[in-house]
PDB file of C-alpha atoms in Angstrom:
ATOM      1  CA  MET A   1      -8.111  -2.241-107.521  1.00 78.00           C
ATOM      2  CA  THR A   2      -4.428  -1.526-107.632  1.00 77.00           C
ATOM      3  CA  ALA A   3      -1.810  -3.984-106.411  1.00 81.00           C
ATOM      4  CA  GLU A   4      -1.189  -1.595-103.508  1.00 81.00           C
ATOM      5  CA  GLY A   5      -4.910  -1.662-102.634  1.00 82.00           C
ATOM      6  CA  LEU A   6      -4.855  -5.464-102.706  1.00 89.00           C
ATOM      7  CA  GLU A   7      -1.882  -5.566-100.344  1.00 91.00           C
ATOM      8  CA  THR A   8      -3.610  -3.110 -97.994  1.00 89.00           C
ATOM      9  CA  LEU A   9      -6.702  -5.327 -97.997  1.00 91.00           C
ATOM     10  CA  ARG A  10      -4.650  -8.428 -97.186  1.00 96.00           C
ATOM     11  CA  THR A  11      -2.870  -6.598 -94.356  1.00 96.00           C
ATOM     12  CA  GLU A  12      -6.186  -5.460 -92.874  1.00 96.00           C
ATOM     13  CA  ILE A  13      -7.558  -9.013 -92.966  1.00 97.00           C
ATOM     14  CA  GLU A  14      -4.419 -10.337 -91.248  1.00 97.00           C
ATOM     15  CA  GLU A  15      -4.759  -7.694 -88.524  1.00 97.00           C
ATOM     16  CA  LEU A  16      -8.416  -8.513 -87.924  1.00 98.00           C
ATOM     17  CA  GLU A  17      -7.923 -12.279 -87.979  1.00 98.00           C
ATOM     18  CA  GLY A  18      -4.901 -12.108 -85.685  1.00 97.00           C
ATOM     19  CA  PRO A  19      -4.504  -9.402 -83.036  1.00 97.00           C
ATOM     20  CA  ALA A  20      -8.099  -8.125 -83.239  1.00 97.00           C
ATOM     21  CA  ARG A  21      -9.563 -11.605 -82.674  1.00 97.00           C
ATOM     22  CA  VAL A  22      -7.192 -12.178 -79.757  1.00 98.00           C
ATOM     23  CA  ALA A  23      -8.224  -8.855 -78.194  1.00 97.00           C
ATOM     24  CA  ILE A  24     -11.942  -9.655 -78.501  1.00 97.00           C
ATOM     25  CA  ALA A  25     -11.412 -13.116 -77.018  1.00 97.00           C
ATOM     26  CA  ALA A  26      -9.638 -11.499 -74.047  1.00 97.00           C
ATOM     27  CA  GLU A  27     -12.548  -9.058 -73.586  1.00 96.00           C
ATOM     28  CA  ILE A  28     -15.032 -11.949 -73.603  1.00 95.00           C
ATOM     29  CA  LYS A  29     -12.954 -13.902 -71.101  1.00 95.00           C
ATOM     30  CA  THR A  30     -12.712 -10.899 -68.776  1.00 94.00           C
ATOM     31  CA  ALA A  31     -16.432 -10.170 -69.054  1.00 93.00           C
ATOM     32  CA  ARG A  32     -17.290 -13.779 -68.199  1.00 92.00           C
ATOM     33  CA  GLY A  33     -15.621 -13.230 -64.868  1.00 90.00           C
ATOM     34  CA  PHE A  34     -18.129 -10.503 -63.979  1.00 89.00           C
ATOM     35  CA  GLY A  35     -20.825 -13.012 -63.061  1.00 84.00           C
ATOM     36  CA  ASP A  36     -24.158 -14.218 -64.403  1.00 86.00           C
ATOM     37  CA  LEU A  37     -23.995 -14.041 -68.205  1.00 86.00           C
ATOM     38  CA  SER A  38     -27.724 -13.407 -68.604  1.00 84.00           C
ATOM     39  CA  GLU A  39     -27.368 -10.005 -66.879  1.00 85.00           C
ATOM     40  CA  ASN A  40     -23.788  -9.215 -67.860  1.00 90.00           C
ATOM     41  CA  ALA A  41     -23.780  -6.146 -70.133  1.00 92.00           C
ATOM     42  CA  GLU A  42     -19.997  -6.274 -70.620  1.00 93.00           C
ATOM     43  CA  TYR A  43     -20.210  -9.867 -71.849  1.00 94.00           C
ATOM     44  CA  HIS A  44     -23.031  -9.085 -74.287  1.00 94.00           C
ATOM     45  CA  GLU A  45     -21.170  -6.040 -75.637  1.00 95.00           C
ATOM     46  CA  ALA A  46     -18.002  -8.111 -76.106  1.00 95.00           C
ATOM     47  CA  LYS A  47     -19.990 -10.793 -77.970  1.00 96.00           C
ATOM     48  CA  ASN A  48     -21.575  -8.080 -80.148  1.00 97.00           C
ATOM     49  CA  ALA A  49     -18.107  -6.677 -80.879  1.00 97.00           C
ATOM     50  CA  GLN A  50     -16.993 -10.187 -81.840  1.00 98.00           C
ATOM     51  CA  SER A  51     -19.958 -10.491 -84.181  1.00 98.00           C
ATOM     52  CA  ARG A  52     -19.147  -7.135 -85.835  1.00 98.00           C
ATOM     53  CA  LEU A  53     -15.515  -8.184 -86.225  1.00 98.00           C
ATOM     54  CA  GLU A  54     -16.408 -11.505 -87.848  1.00 98.00           C
ATOM     55  CA  THR A  55     -18.861  -9.769 -90.182  1.00 97.00           C
ATOM     56  CA  LYS A  56     -16.180  -7.303 -91.249  1.00 97.00           C
ATOM     57  CA  ILE A  57     -13.709 -10.142 -91.844  1.00 97.00           C
ATOM     58  CA  LEU A  58     -16.266 -11.935 -94.036  1.00 97.00           C
ATOM     59  CA  GLN A  59     -16.931  -8.748 -96.022  1.00 96.00           C
ATOM     60  CA  LEU A  60     -13.220  -8.128 -96.570  1.00 95.00           C
ATOM     61  CA  ARG A  61     -12.631 -11.754 -97.570  1.00 96.00           C
ATOM     62  CA  GLU A  62     -15.469 -11.427-100.116  1.00 94.00           C
ATOM     63  CA  ARG A  63     -13.800  -8.294-101.525  1.00 90.00           C
ATOM     64  CA  LEU A  64     -10.518 -10.194-101.686  1.00 92.00           C
ATOM     65  CA  LEU A  65     -12.118 -13.079-103.597  1.00 92.00           C
ATOM     66  CA  SER A  66     -13.759 -10.781-106.139  1.00 88.00           C
ATOM     67  CA  ALA A  67     -10.841  -8.329-106.450  1.00 86.00           C
ATOM     68  CA  GLU A  68      -9.540  -7.586-109.891  1.00 83.00           C
ATOM     69  CA  VAL A  69      -6.071  -6.091-109.867  1.00 83.00           C
ATOM     70  CA  VAL A  70      -5.621  -3.511-112.573  1.00 79.00           C
ATOM     71  CA  GLN A  71      -2.099  -2.837-113.749  1.00 73.00           C
ATOM     72  CA  VAL A  72      -1.296   0.839-113.521  1.00 65.00           C
ATOM     73  CA  THR A  73      -0.184   1.785-117.000  1.00 65.00           C
ATOM     74  CA  GLY A  74       1.661   4.933-116.040  1.00 64.00           C
ATOM     75  CA  GLY A  75       2.555   7.209-118.914  1.00 74.00           C
ATOM     76  CA  ASP A  76       1.368  10.717-119.526  1.00 85.00           C
ATOM     77  CA  VAL A  77      -2.380  10.074-119.798  1.00 91.00           C
ATOM     78  CA  VAL A  78      -4.605  10.158-116.711  1.00 94.00           C
ATOM     79  CA  SER A  79      -6.120   6.736-115.982  1.00 91.00           C
ATOM     80  CA  PHE A  80      -6.886   4.417-113.064  1.00 90.00           C
ATOM     81  CA  GLY A  81      -3.934   4.411-110.662  1.00 88.00           C
ATOM     82  CA  SER A  82      -2.471   7.667-111.991  1.00 90.00           C
ATOM     83  CA  THR A  83      -1.236  10.351-109.652  1.00 93.00           C
ATOM     84  CA  VAL A  84      -2.234  13.720-111.059  1.00 95.00           C
ATOM     85  CA  GLU A  85      -1.198  17.196-109.993  1.00 96.00           C
ATOM     86  CA  VAL A  86      -3.762  19.832-110.906  1.00 97.00           C
ATOM     87  CA  GLU A  87      -4.201  23.539-110.395  1.00 96.00           C
ATOM     88  CA  ASP A  88      -7.601  25.075-109.739  1.00 95.00           C
ATOM     89  CA  GLU A  89      -7.678  27.907-112.272  1.00 94.00           C
ATOM     90  CA  ASP A  90      -9.926  30.097-110.103  1.00 90.00           C
ATOM     91  CA  SER A  91      -8.066  29.832-106.791  1.00 93.00           C
ATOM     92  CA  GLY A  92      -4.582  28.895-108.018  1.00 94.00           C
ATOM     93  CA  LYS A  93      -4.542  26.086-105.447  1.00 95.00           C
ATOM     94  CA  ARG A  94      -2.500  23.015-106.399  1.00 96.00           C
ATOM     95  CA  LEU A  95      -3.846  19.582-105.559  1.00 95.00           C
ATOM     96  CA  THR A  96      -2.517  16.074-106.035  1.00 96.00           C
ATOM     97  CA  TYR A  97      -4.892  13.172-106.580  1.00 96.00           C
ATOM     98  CA  THR A  98      -4.399   9.447-107.090  1.00 93.00           C
ATOM     99  CA  LEU A  99      -7.251   7.667-108.888  1.00 93.00           C
ATOM    100  CA  VAL A 100      -8.175   4.485-107.005  1.00 91.00           C
ATOM    101  CA  SER A 101     -11.097   2.112-106.556  1.00 88.00           C
ATOM    102  CA  ALA A 102     -14.151   3.318-104.643  1.00 87.00           C
ATOM    103  CA  HIS A 103     -13.213   1.123-101.652  1.00 83.00           C
ATOM    104  CA  ASP A 104      -9.729   2.631-101.447  1.00 86.00           C
ATOM    105  CA  ALA A 105     -10.872   6.225-101.844  1.00 91.00           C
ATOM    106  CA  ALA A 106      -9.949   8.751 -99.156  1.00 92.00           C
ATOM    107  CA  PRO A 107     -10.439  12.246-100.603  1.00 91.00           C
ATOM    108  CA  GLY A 108      -8.851  13.922 -97.569  1.00 92.00           C
ATOM    109  CA  GLU A 109      -5.679  11.969 -98.312  1.00 93.00           C
ATOM    110  CA  GLY A 110      -5.782  12.722-102.044  1.00 93.00           C
ATOM    111  CA  ARG A 111      -7.116   9.289-103.105  1.00 93.00           C
ATOM    112  CA  LEU A 112     -10.143   9.800-105.351  1.00 94.00           C
ATOM    113  CA  SER A 113     -12.562   7.159-106.505  1.00 94.00           C
ATOM    114  CA  ALA A 114     -12.051   6.634-110.231  1.00 91.00           C
ATOM    115  CA  GLU A 115     -15.844   7.023-110.533  1.00 92.00           C
ATOM    116  CA  SER A 116     -15.924  10.448-108.822  1.00 94.00           C
ATOM    117  CA  PRO A 117     -16.834  13.532-110.877  1.00 93.00           C
ATOM    118  CA  VAL A 118     -13.308  14.974-110.618  1.00 94.00           C
ATOM    119  CA  ALA A 119     -11.632  11.694-111.608  1.00 95.00           C
ATOM    120  CA  THR A 120     -14.083  11.187-114.465  1.00 94.00           C
ATOM    121  CA  ALA A 121     -13.318  14.680-115.783  1.00 95.00           C
ATOM    122  CA  LEU A 122      -9.548  14.082-115.524  1.00 96.00           C
ATOM    123  CA  ASN A 123      -9.577  10.598-117.091  1.00 93.00           C
ATOM    124  CA  GLY A 124      -7.866  10.509-120.481  1.00 93.00           C
ATOM    125  CA  LEU A 125      -6.272  13.962-120.183  1.00 95.00           C
ATOM    126  CA  ARG A 126      -2.593  14.878-120.518  1.00 94.00           C
ATOM    127  CA  ALA A 127      -0.480  17.509-118.790  1.00 93.00           C
ATOM    128  CA  GLY A 128      -1.371  20.987-120.035  1.00 94.00           C
ATOM    129  CA  THR A 129      -5.051  20.230-120.647  1.00 96.00           C
ATOM    130  CA  VAL A 130      -7.973  21.504-118.590  1.00 96.00           C
ATOM    131  CA  ALA A 131     -10.773  19.464-117.025  1.00 96.00           C
ATOM    132  CA  VAL A 132     -14.122  21.081-116.358  1.00 95.00           C
ATOM    133  CA  VAL A 133     -15.919  19.641-113.339  1.00 94.00           C
ATOM    134  CA  GLN A 134     -19.534  20.504-112.545  1.00 89.00           C
ATOM    135  CA  THR A 135     -19.968  21.087-108.789  1.00 83.00           C
ATOM    136  CA  PRO A 136     -22.955  22.269-106.731  1.00 85.00           C
ATOM    137  CA  ARG A 137     -21.303  25.721-106.669  1.00 84.00           C
ATOM    138  CA  GLY A 138     -20.788  25.850-110.430  1.00 88.00           C
ATOM    139  CA  LYS A 139     -18.101  24.795-112.853  1.00 92.00           C
ATOM    140  CA  ARG A 140     -14.559  24.221-111.636  1.00 92.00           C
ATOM    141  CA  ARG A 141     -11.634  24.290-114.063  1.00 95.00           C
ATOM    142  CA  LEU A 142      -8.652  22.098-113.177  1.00 96.00           C
ATOM    143  CA  LYS A 143      -5.482  22.389-115.236  1.00 96.00           C
ATOM    144  CA  VAL A 144      -3.500  19.141-115.360  1.00 96.00           C
ATOM    145  CA  LEU A 145       0.099  19.971-114.396  1.00 95.00           C
ATOM    146  CA  SER A 146       1.589  16.481-114.324  1.00 93.00           C
ATOM    147  CA  VAL A 147       0.635  12.811-114.601  1.00 93.00           C
ATOM    148  CA  ALA A 148       2.551   9.943-113.060  1.00 88.00           C
TER     149      ALA A 148
END
């Protein structure tokens, strides 16, 4: 992952271990006040939410422990961490993608998994070259306009 992805992961863990835990504890405390715990749906839901939260924290901590930060090399060749502006040769539409780890991918925000078909086709290219991506609708030609 990138250094930015690592920082985002750390921030998410801090949020979950701090304010999110406090909020769940407050929900449990409130639900306890509703009476008999054996028949208290609010209490059981709050405990289930606590369990989901703790599971997510453990999963994120595991990702943090096994994270490998890759230095973004920059330059004019598309690689992991690059931000690439491309033009779809058929539609003329311009798109900007940043190649990131699968966990950090958010295609709607322009962050593509480095393992995705588009990123794989772009990897190693320079501005002015064309990537051919096979899609379910046929081949798509993307001209690399710039690499950062």
